[in-house]
PDB file of C-alpha atoms in Angstrom:
ATOM      1  CA  LYS A 634      20.077  18.604  -2.544  1.00 83.00           C
ATOM      2  CA  LEU A 635      18.898  15.103  -3.364  1.00 90.00           C
ATOM      3  CA  TYR A 636      21.111  12.116  -4.085  1.00 94.00           C
ATOM      4  CA  VAL A 637      19.762   9.583  -6.581  1.00 95.00           C
ATOM      5  CA  ARG A 638      20.742   6.052  -7.530  1.00 95.00           C
ATOM      6  CA  GLY A 639      18.985   4.653 -10.567  1.00 93.00           C
ATOM      7  CA  THR A 640      16.513   6.341 -12.890  1.00 90.00           C
ATOM      8  CA  LEU A 641      14.140   8.839 -11.316  1.00 88.00           C
ATOM      9  CA  PRO A 642      10.878   8.808 -13.331  1.00 86.00           C
ATOM     10  CA  ARG A 643       9.958  12.047 -15.051  1.00 79.00           C
ATOM     11  CA  ALA A 644       6.974  13.871 -13.617  1.00 72.00           C
ATOM     12  CA  GLU A 645       4.928  13.908 -16.823  1.00 72.00           C
ATOM     13  CA  ASP A 646       1.324  15.059 -16.858  1.00 68.00           C
ATOM     14  CA  SER A 647      -0.014  11.535 -17.394  1.00 80.00           C
ATOM     15  CA  VAL A 648       2.030   9.930 -14.584  1.00 90.00           C
ATOM     16  CA  ARG A 649       0.860   9.898 -10.988  1.00 93.00           C
ATOM     17  CA  PHE A 650       3.125   9.262  -8.001  1.00 95.00           C
ATOM     18  CA  LEU A 651       1.532   7.401  -5.078  1.00 97.00           C
ATOM     19  CA  THR A 652       3.261   7.129  -1.711  1.00 96.00           C
ATOM     20  CA  VAL A 653       2.281   3.922   0.100  1.00 97.00           C
ATOM     21  CA  VAL A 654       3.074   3.643   3.805  1.00 96.00           C
ATOM     22  CA  GLY A 655       2.039   1.485   6.721  1.00 94.00           C
ATOM     23  CA  ALA A 656       2.960  -0.537   9.757  1.00 91.00           C
ATOM     24  CA  ARG A 657       6.204  -2.410  10.185  1.00 91.00           C
ATOM     25  CA  ARG A 658       4.320  -5.000  12.243  1.00 89.00           C
ATOM     26  CA  TYR A 659       1.608  -5.614   9.700  1.00 91.00           C
ATOM     27  CA  SER A 660      -1.240  -8.109   9.769  1.00 90.00           C
ATOM     28  CA  ALA A 661      -2.220 -10.667   7.143  1.00 87.00           C
ATOM     29  CA  TYR A 662      -4.987  -8.245   6.169  1.00 88.00           C
ATOM     30  CA  GLY A 663      -2.474  -5.424   5.678  1.00 91.00           C
ATOM     31  CA  ARG A 664      -0.232  -7.543   3.508  1.00 90.00           C
ATOM     32  CA  GLU A 665      -3.158  -8.782   1.408  1.00 87.00           C
ATOM     33  CA  ALA A 666      -4.517  -5.255   1.028  1.00 90.00           C
ATOM     34  CA  SER A 667      -1.137  -3.901  -0.113  1.00 92.00           C
ATOM     35  CA  GLU A 668      -0.481  -6.664  -2.605  1.00 91.00           C
ATOM     36  CA  THR A 669      -4.017  -6.720  -3.983  1.00 88.00           C
ATOM     37  CA  LEU A 670      -4.418  -2.970  -4.382  1.00 92.00           C
ATOM     38  CA  ILE A 671      -1.047  -2.511  -6.077  1.00 92.00           C
ATOM     39  CA  ALA A 672      -1.464  -5.581  -8.301  1.00 89.00           C
ATOM     40  CA  GLY A 673      -4.724  -4.064  -9.516  1.00 87.00           C
ATOM     41  CA  LEU A 674      -2.846  -0.987 -10.734  1.00 90.00           C
ATOM     42  CA  ALA A 675      -0.827  -2.967 -13.278  1.00 86.00           C
ATOM     43  CA  GLY A 676      -0.713  -1.231 -16.642  1.00 86.00           C
ATOM     44  CA  SER A 677      -1.573   2.171 -15.166  1.00 90.00           C
ATOM     45  CA  PRO A 678       0.698   5.256 -15.292  1.00 92.00           C
ATOM     46  CA  ILE A 679       1.436   5.119 -11.566  1.00 95.00           C
ATOM     47  CA  VAL A 680       4.777   5.171  -9.749  1.00 96.00           C
ATOM     48  CA  ILE A 681       4.767   3.565  -6.289  1.00 97.00           C
ATOM     49  CA  VAL A 682       6.786   5.503  -3.714  1.00 97.00           C
ATOM     50  CA  SER A 683       7.719   4.206  -0.267  1.00 96.00           C
ATOM     51  CA  GLY A 684      10.438   4.233   2.368  1.00 95.00           C
ATOM     52  CA  LEU A 685      12.180   0.856   1.865  1.00 96.00           C
ATOM     53  CA  ALA A 686      11.404   0.057   5.516  1.00 93.00           C
ATOM     54  CA  LEU A 687      10.433  -3.300   6.938  1.00 93.00           C
ATOM     55  CA  GLY A 688       6.733  -4.097   6.814  1.00 94.00           C
ATOM     56  CA  ILE A 689       4.237  -2.463   4.459  1.00 95.00           C
ATOM     57  CA  ASP A 690       6.923  -0.333   2.770  1.00 95.00           C
ATOM     58  CA  GLY A 691       8.863  -3.376   1.563  1.00 96.00           C
ATOM     59  CA  ILE A 692       5.653  -5.164   0.599  1.00 95.00           C
ATOM     60  CA  ALA A 693       4.593  -2.142  -1.471  1.00 96.00           C
ATOM     61  CA  HIS A 694       7.910  -2.031  -3.352  1.00 97.00           C
ATOM     62  CA  ARG A 695       7.797  -5.770  -4.088  1.00 94.00           C
ATOM     63  CA  ALA A 696       4.146  -5.630  -5.138  1.00 93.00           C
ATOM     64  CA  ALA A 697       4.987  -2.782  -7.523  1.00 94.00           C
ATOM     65  CA  LEU A 698       7.810  -4.813  -9.058  1.00 93.00           C
ATOM     66  CA  GLY A 699       5.451  -7.775  -9.366  1.00 90.00           C
ATOM     67  CA  ALA A 700       2.926  -5.581 -11.180  1.00 90.00           C
ATOM     68  CA  ARG A 701       5.682  -4.162 -13.426  1.00 90.00           C
ATOM     69  CA  LEU A 702       5.190  -0.687 -12.018  1.00 94.00           C
ATOM     70  CA  THR A 703       8.089   1.673 -11.465  1.00 95.00           C
ATOM     71  CA  THR A 704       8.886   2.155  -7.793  1.00 97.00           C
ATOM     72  CA  VAL A 705      10.984   4.751  -5.958  1.00 97.00           C
ATOM     73  CA  ALA A 706      12.417   4.267  -2.465  1.00 97.00           C
ATOM     74  CA  PHE A 707      13.309   6.972   0.060  1.00 96.00           C
ATOM     75  CA  PRO A 708      15.429   5.282   2.764  1.00 96.00           C
ATOM     76  CA  GLY A 709      16.168   6.985   6.065  1.00 93.00           C
ATOM     77  CA  SER A 710      19.902   6.667   5.381  1.00 95.00           C
ATOM     78  CA  GLY A 711      22.458   7.532   2.757  1.00 95.00           C
ATOM     79  CA  LEU A 712      22.506   5.537  -0.458  1.00 96.00           C
ATOM     80  CA  SER A 713      25.885   3.810  -0.145  1.00 95.00           C
ATOM     81  CA  GLU A 714      25.501   0.046  -0.001  1.00 92.00           C
ATOM     82  CA  SER A 715      27.380  -0.100   3.316  1.00 94.00           C
ATOM     83  CA  VAL A 716      24.858   2.104   5.178  1.00 95.00           C
ATOM     84  CA  LEU A 717      21.633   1.502   3.270  1.00 95.00           C
ATOM     85  CA  TYR A 718      18.898   0.704   5.780  1.00 94.00           C
ATOM     86  CA  PRO A 719      17.546  -1.796   6.472  1.00 92.00           C
ATOM     87  CA  SER A 720      20.375  -4.088   5.412  1.00 93.00           C
ATOM     88  CA  THR A 721      17.890  -6.894   4.739  1.00 93.00           C
ATOM     89  CA  HIS A 722      16.401  -4.784   1.931  1.00 96.00           C
ATOM     90  CA  ARG A 723      19.657  -4.106   0.090  1.00 95.00           C
ATOM     91  CA  ALA A 724      18.863  -6.809  -2.461  1.00 95.00           C
ATOM     92  CA  LEU A 725      15.405  -5.249  -2.896  1.00 96.00           C
ATOM     93  CA  ALA A 726      17.051  -1.853  -3.413  1.00 96.00           C
ATOM     94  CA  ARG A 727      19.262  -3.285  -6.150  1.00 95.00           C
ATOM     95  CA  GLU A 728      16.241  -4.840  -7.849  1.00 96.00           C
ATOM     96  CA  ILE A 729      14.354  -1.531  -7.738  1.00 96.00           C
ATOM     97  CA  ILE A 730      17.238   0.110  -9.607  1.00 96.00           C
ATOM     98  CA  GLU A 731      17.650  -2.793 -12.056  1.00 94.00           C
ATOM     99  CA  ARG A 732      13.926  -2.620 -12.909  1.00 93.00           C
ATOM    100  CA  GLY A 733      14.062   1.061 -13.843  1.00 93.00           C
ATOM    101  CA  GLY A 734      13.298   2.671 -10.471  1.00 95.00           C
ATOM    102  CA  ALA A 735      15.405   4.731  -8.116  1.00 96.00           C
ATOM    103  CA  LEU A 736      16.632   5.308  -4.583  1.00 97.00           C
ATOM    104  CA  VAL A 737      16.471   8.918  -3.390  1.00 96.00           C
ATOM    105  CA  SER A 738      17.884  10.581  -0.270  1.00 95.00           C
ATOM    106  CA  GLU A 739      18.790  14.057   0.922  1.00 94.00           C
ATOM    107  CA  PHE A 740      21.464  12.574   3.198  1.00 95.00           C
ATOM    108  CA  GLU A 741      25.126  12.213   2.282  1.00 95.00           C
ATOM    109  CA  PRO A 742      25.874   8.825   0.673  1.00 95.00           C
ATOM    110  CA  ASP A 743      27.605   7.437   3.795  1.00 95.00           C
ATOM    111  CA  PHE A 744      25.078   8.829   6.309  1.00 96.00           C
ATOM    112  CA  LYS A 745      23.987   6.203   8.847  1.00 95.00           C
ATOM    113  CA  PRO A 746      20.303   6.269   9.850  1.00 91.00           C
ATOM    114  CA  THR A 747      19.237   7.897  13.099  1.00 93.00           C
ATOM    115  CA  THR A 748      15.906   8.207  14.897  1.00 87.00           C
ATOM    116  CA  TRP A 749      15.218  11.649  13.439  1.00 91.00           C
ATOM    117  CA  SER A 750      16.297  10.856   9.866  1.00 92.00           C
ATOM    118  CA  PHE A 751      13.199   8.710   9.212  1.00 90.00           C
ATOM    119  CA  HIS A 752      10.819  11.484  10.217  1.00 87.00           C
ATOM    120  CA  GLN A 753      12.812  13.918   8.097  1.00 90.00           C
ATOM    121  CA  ARG A 754      12.619  11.749   4.974  1.00 92.00           C
ATOM    122  CA  ASN A 755       8.839  11.431   5.468  1.00 93.00           C
ATOM    123  CA  ARG A 756       8.348  15.050   4.490  1.00 92.00           C
ATOM    124  CA  ILE A 757      10.106  14.443   1.148  1.00 92.00           C
ATOM    125  CA  MET A 758       7.981  11.368   0.401  1.00 92.00           C
ATOM    126  CA  ALA A 759       4.822  13.297   1.229  1.00 93.00           C
ATOM    127  CA  GLY A 760       5.726  16.220  -1.000  1.00 92.00           C
ATOM    128  CA  PHE A 761       7.104  14.091  -3.827  1.00 92.00           C
ATOM    129  CA  SER A 762       3.823  12.313  -4.602  1.00 94.00           C
ATOM    130  CA  HIS A 763       0.384  13.357  -5.761  1.00 94.00           C
ATOM    131  CA  ALA A 764      -1.195  11.356  -2.935  1.00 96.00           C
ATOM    132  CA  THR A 765      -0.346   9.239   0.108  1.00 97.00           C
ATOM    133  CA  LEU A 766      -2.054   5.918   0.833  1.00 97.00           C
ATOM    134  CA  VAL A 767      -1.986   4.583   4.409  1.00 96.00           C
ATOM    135  CA  ILE A 768      -2.559   0.817   4.542  1.00 93.00           C
ATOM    136  CA  GLU A 769      -2.112   0.000   8.239  1.00 92.00           C
ATOM    137  CA  ALA A 770      -0.763   2.170  11.060  1.00 91.00           C
ATOM    138  CA  GLU A 771      -1.309   2.877  14.715  1.00 90.00           C
ATOM    139  CA  GLU A 772      -2.653   6.304  15.605  1.00 88.00           C
ATOM    140  CA  ARG A 773       0.821   7.399  16.765  1.00 85.00           C
ATOM    141  CA  SER A 774       3.133   6.354  13.960  1.00 88.00           C
ATOM    142  CA  GLY A 775       5.430   7.619  11.250  1.00 87.00           C
ATOM    143  CA  SER A 776       2.800   6.778   8.649  1.00 92.00           C
ATOM    144  CA  LEU A 777       0.377   9.235  10.239  1.00 92.00           C
ATOM    145  CA  ILE A 778       3.132  11.859  10.258  1.00 91.00           C
ATOM    146  CA  THR A 779       3.566  11.300   6.519  1.00 93.00           C
ATOM    147  CA  ALA A 780      -0.188  11.670   5.994  1.00 94.00           C
ATOM    148  CA  LYS A 781      -0.241  14.890   8.036  1.00 93.00           C
ATOM    149  CA  LEU A 782       2.624  16.302   5.989  1.00 94.00           C
ATOM    150  CA  ALA A 783       0.843  15.351   2.768  1.00 94.00           C
ATOM    151  CA  LEU A 784      -2.177  17.373   3.863  1.00 93.00           C
ATOM    152  CA  GLU A 785       0.047  20.335   4.697  1.00 93.00           C
ATOM    153  CA  TYR A 786       1.519  20.130   1.182  1.00 94.00           C
ATOM    154  CA  ASN A 787      -2.020  20.102  -0.269  1.00 93.00           C
ATOM    155  CA  ARG A 788      -1.719  16.497  -1.392  1.00 95.00           C
ATOM    156  CA  ASP A 789      -4.503  13.910  -1.273  1.00 95.00           C
ATOM    157  CA  VAL A 790      -4.608  11.315   1.510  1.00 96.00           C
ATOM    158  CA  PHE A 791      -6.135   7.864   1.022  1.00 97.00           C
ATOM    159  CA  ALA A 792      -6.722   5.197   3.667  1.00 95.00           C
ATOM    160  CA  VAL A 793      -7.736   1.532   3.709  1.00 94.00           C
ATOM    161  CA  PRO A 794     -10.475   0.829   6.282  1.00 92.00           C
ATOM    162  CA  GLY A 795      -9.547  -1.754   8.883  1.00 88.00           C
ATOM    163  CA  PRO A 796     -11.113  -3.892  11.630  1.00 85.00           C
ATOM    164  CA  ILE A 797     -12.103  -1.764  14.627  1.00 83.00           C
ATOM    165  CA  PHE A 798     -10.386  -4.170  17.039  1.00 85.00           C
ATOM    166  CA  SER A 799      -7.004  -4.013  15.294  1.00 87.00           C
ATOM    167  CA  PRO A 800      -4.442  -1.510  16.691  1.00 88.00           C
ATOM    168  CA  THR A 801      -2.939  -1.091  13.211  1.00 90.00           C
ATOM    169  CA  ALA A 802      -6.327  -0.060  11.852  1.00 90.00           C
ATOM    170  CA  GLY A 803      -6.496   2.881  14.250  1.00 92.00           C
ATOM    171  CA  GLY A 804      -4.497   5.208  12.011  1.00 93.00           C
ATOM    172  CA  PRO A 805      -6.383   4.646   8.736  1.00 94.00           C
ATOM    173  CA  ASN A 806      -9.746   4.701  10.499  1.00 94.00           C
ATOM    174  CA  LEU A 807      -8.823   7.992  12.174  1.00 94.00           C
ATOM    175  CA  LEU A 808      -7.821   9.460   8.802  1.00 94.00           C
ATOM    176  CA  LEU A 809     -11.134   8.342   7.317  1.00 94.00           C
ATOM    177  CA  ARG A 810     -13.009  10.032  10.142  1.00 92.00           C
ATOM    178  CA  LEU A 811     -11.073  13.217   9.348  1.00 92.00           C
ATOM    179  CA  GLY A 812     -11.999  13.087   5.659  1.00 93.00           C
ATOM    180  CA  ALA A 813      -9.413  10.882   3.914  1.00 94.00           C
ATOM    181  CA  THR A 814     -10.561   9.095   0.760  1.00 95.00           C
ATOM    182  CA  PRO A 815     -11.544   5.475   1.533  1.00 94.00           C
ATOM    183  CA  ILE A 816      -9.823   2.858  -0.626  1.00 93.00           C
ATOM    184  CA  ARG A 817     -11.495  -0.545  -0.914  1.00 88.00           C
ATOM    185  CA  LYS A 818     -10.264  -1.585  -4.360  1.00 87.00           C
ATOM    186  CA  SER A 819      -7.711  -0.554  -6.970  1.00 89.00           C
ATOM    187  CA  ALA A 820     -10.358   1.240  -9.011  1.00 89.00           C
ATOM    188  CA  ASP A 821     -10.847   3.639  -6.078  1.00 92.00           C
ATOM    189  CA  ILE A 822      -7.200   4.690  -6.380  1.00 94.00           C
ATOM    190  CA  LEU A 823      -7.456   5.196 -10.134  1.00 93.00           C
ATOM    191  CA  GLU A 824     -10.617   7.258  -9.763  1.00 92.00           C
ATOM    192  CA  ALA A 825      -9.134   9.415  -6.995  1.00 94.00           C
ATOM    193  CA  LEU A 826      -6.023  10.071  -9.103  1.00 93.00           C
ATOM    194  CA  GLY A 827      -8.083  10.881 -12.204  1.00 91.00           C
ATOM    195  CA  ILE A 828      -6.853   7.876 -14.187  1.00 88.00           C
ATOM    196  CA  THR A 829      -9.069   5.957 -16.598  1.00 79.00           C
ATOM    197  CA  ARG A 830      -8.257   2.758 -18.427  1.00 61.00           C
ATOM    198  CA  ALA A 831      -9.925   0.418 -20.855  1.00 46.00           C
ATOM    199  CA  GLU A 832     -12.334  -2.180 -19.566  1.00 38.00           C
ATOM    200  CA  GLY A 833     -10.665  -5.539 -19.041  1.00 37.00           C
ATOM    201  CA  ALA A 834      -7.276  -4.158 -17.998  1.00 45.00           C
ATOM    202  CA  ALA A 835      -5.250  -6.168 -15.480  1.00 47.00           C
ATOM    203  CA  GLY A 836      -6.762  -6.205 -12.031  1.00 48.00           C
ATOM    204  CA  GLU A 837     -10.271  -5.208 -13.090  1.00 48.00           C
ATOM    205  CA  THR A 838     -13.337  -6.472 -11.248  1.00 49.00           C
ATOM    206  CA  GLY A 839     -14.170 -10.086 -12.127  1.00 59.00           C
ATOM    207  CA  ASP A 840     -10.561 -11.289 -12.467  1.00 68.00           C
ATOM    208  CA  THR A 841     -10.103 -14.334 -10.222  1.00 75.00           C
ATOM    209  CA  SER A 842      -6.690 -15.342 -11.570  1.00 73.00           C
ATOM    210  CA  ASN A 843      -4.888 -14.179  -8.416  1.00 76.00           C
ATOM    211  CA  CYS A 844      -7.356 -15.697  -5.940  1.00 83.00           C
ATOM    212  CA  SER A 845      -6.285 -18.354  -3.444  1.00 86.00           C
ATOM    213  CA  ALA A 846      -8.067 -21.693  -3.135  1.00 89.00           C
ATOM    214  CA  ASN A 847     -10.001 -20.499  -0.078  1.00 90.00           C
ATOM    215  CA  GLU A 848     -11.027 -17.289  -1.840  1.00 89.00           C
ATOM    216  CA  ILE A 849     -12.396 -19.391  -4.706  1.00 91.00           C
ATOM    217  CA  ARG A 850     -14.302 -21.456  -2.110  1.00 91.00           C
ATOM    218  CA  ILE A 851     -15.966 -18.294  -0.806  1.00 92.00           C
ATOM    219  CA  LEU A 852     -16.968 -17.246  -4.313  1.00 91.00           C
ATOM    220  CA  GLU A 853     -18.470 -20.693  -4.885  1.00 90.00           C
ATOM    221  CA  LEU A 854     -20.399 -20.417  -1.617  1.00 90.00           C
ATOM    222  CA  LEU A 855     -21.762 -17.061  -2.743  1.00 89.00           C
ATOM    223  CA  GLU A 856     -23.645 -18.410  -5.736  1.00 87.00           C
ATOM    224  CA  THR A 857     -26.476 -17.261  -3.471  1.00 86.00           C
ATOM    225  CA  PRO A 858     -25.972 -14.412  -0.965  1.00 86.00           C
ATOM    226  CA  LEU A 859     -24.947 -15.500   2.551  1.00 89.00           C
ATOM    227  CA  GLU A 860     -24.357 -13.826   5.876  1.00 89.00           C
ATOM    228  CA  ARG A 861     -20.743 -13.533   7.014  1.00 89.00           C
ATOM    229  CA  ASP A 862     -21.228 -16.024   9.885  1.00 90.00           C
ATOM    230  CA  GLU A 863     -22.570 -18.649   7.478  1.00 91.00           C
ATOM    231  CA  ILE A 864     -19.474 -18.348   5.301  1.00 91.00           C
ATOM    232  CA  ILE A 865     -17.140 -18.577   8.292  1.00 91.00           C
ATOM    233  CA  ARG A 866     -18.876 -21.754   9.509  1.00 90.00           C
ATOM    234  CA  ALA A 867     -18.710 -23.293   6.035  1.00 91.00           C
ATOM    235  CA  LEU A 868     -14.991 -22.553   5.656  1.00 91.00           C
ATOM    236  CA  GLY A 869     -14.078 -23.999   9.049  1.00 89.00           C
ATOM    237  CA  ILE A 870     -10.693 -22.253   9.180  1.00 88.00           C
ATOM    238  CA  GLY A 871     -11.102 -19.726  11.984  1.00 85.00           C
ATOM    239  CA  VAL A 872     -12.795 -16.357  12.280  1.00 85.00           C
ATOM    240  CA  SER A 873      -9.697 -14.166  11.819  1.00 82.00           C
ATOM    241  CA  GLU A 874      -8.438 -15.964   8.709  1.00 85.00           C
ATOM    242  CA  SER A 875     -11.947 -16.077   7.229  1.00 87.00           C
ATOM    243  CA  ASN A 876     -12.454 -12.348   7.736  1.00 84.00           C
ATOM    244  CA  THR A 877      -9.080 -11.678   6.097  1.00 84.00           C
ATOM    245  CA  LEU A 878     -10.150 -13.692   3.038  1.00 86.00           C
ATOM    246  CA  ILE A 879     -13.492 -11.878   2.856  1.00 87.00           C
ATOM    247  CA  ALA A 880     -11.761  -8.501   3.139  1.00 82.00           C
ATOM    248  CA  ALA A 881      -9.331  -9.478   0.375  1.00 81.00           C
ATOM    249  CA  LEU A 882     -12.199 -10.382  -1.951  1.00 85.00           C
ATOM    250  CA  GLU A 883     -13.867  -7.049  -1.185  1.00 81.00           C
ATOM    251  CA  LEU A 884     -10.612  -5.255  -2.048  1.00 78.00           C
ATOM    252  CA  LYS A 885     -10.466  -7.170  -5.319  1.00 79.00           C
ATOM    253  CA  GLY A 886     -13.988  -6.007  -6.111  1.00 78.00           C
ATOM    254  CA  LEU A 887     -15.299  -9.567  -6.325  1.00 84.00           C
ATOM    255  CA  ILE A 888     -17.807  -9.412  -3.467  1.00 84.00           C
ATOM    256  CA  VAL A 889     -19.765  -6.723  -1.685  1.00 80.00           C
ATOM    257  CA  GLU A 890     -21.631  -6.604   1.637  1.00 80.00           C
ATOM    258  CA  ARG A 891     -25.149  -5.197   1.696  1.00 77.00           C
ATOM    259  CA  LEU A 892     -27.575  -5.203   4.626  1.00 72.00           C
ATOM    260  CA  GLY A 893     -25.642  -7.881   6.494  1.00 78.00           C
ATOM    261  CA  ALA A 894     -25.243 -10.294   3.558  1.00 84.00           C
ATOM    262  CA  LEU A 895     -22.355 -10.882   1.159  1.00 86.00           C
ATOM    263  CA  TYR A 896     -22.936 -10.933  -2.608  1.00 85.00           C
ATOM    264  CA  LYS A 897     -20.780 -11.708  -5.628  1.00 83.00           C
ATOM    265  CA  THR A 898     -20.337  -8.643  -7.861  1.00 76.00           C
TER     266      THR A 898
END
């Protein structure tokens, strides 16, 4: 039995449900990847599913609301306001419902979360959606459990590639090595889910409206192709932050790296 607060979207043929999971202790890259990928899905028949948890889960729900996509949350607790976990996301939960989404749980309304209840709810999230997307996660994490369950339920698994030196990239990179679909831009998600949309839709390649000032600087630098190190020196803001900006532009489909050089698309 499932308990529901709000409006649970109907599983119509044209609608695809995408579970998005990731690390609670996310990096700037993970946040940017989540927000950029989901923003690029605006206007598409996709419902974003996640676990209402701190970290990537909460970012995914908020990004979906920002893109005017329906979102569904599966907390590891009951759905009563007094026990809803985490308490810091109770306002987010109310907004999800107010914006036409839903909260779903198999636990009694007043059930308080336990260690095992989060792993148990993961199996419902995995089975509920057409595919699961892992943004950031360590190799031993609940997100990888969700991905494993998705495979067992014959669902697709997607993963965002990450820096090889980042612990939270270990999970997605492992999934990619095992055959998960790599996701570098929103169009990759649409293609993997079998969704097409008209050219020029929100989030399509070439749209710089949601770029930061430093991202615009990189695009200006790339009027002619440059090596990554040249861009980092020109920006003068640190290697880690520069690489995060470059990765964000790649996710947005605005630049591409070929044979050691970066090009505008």
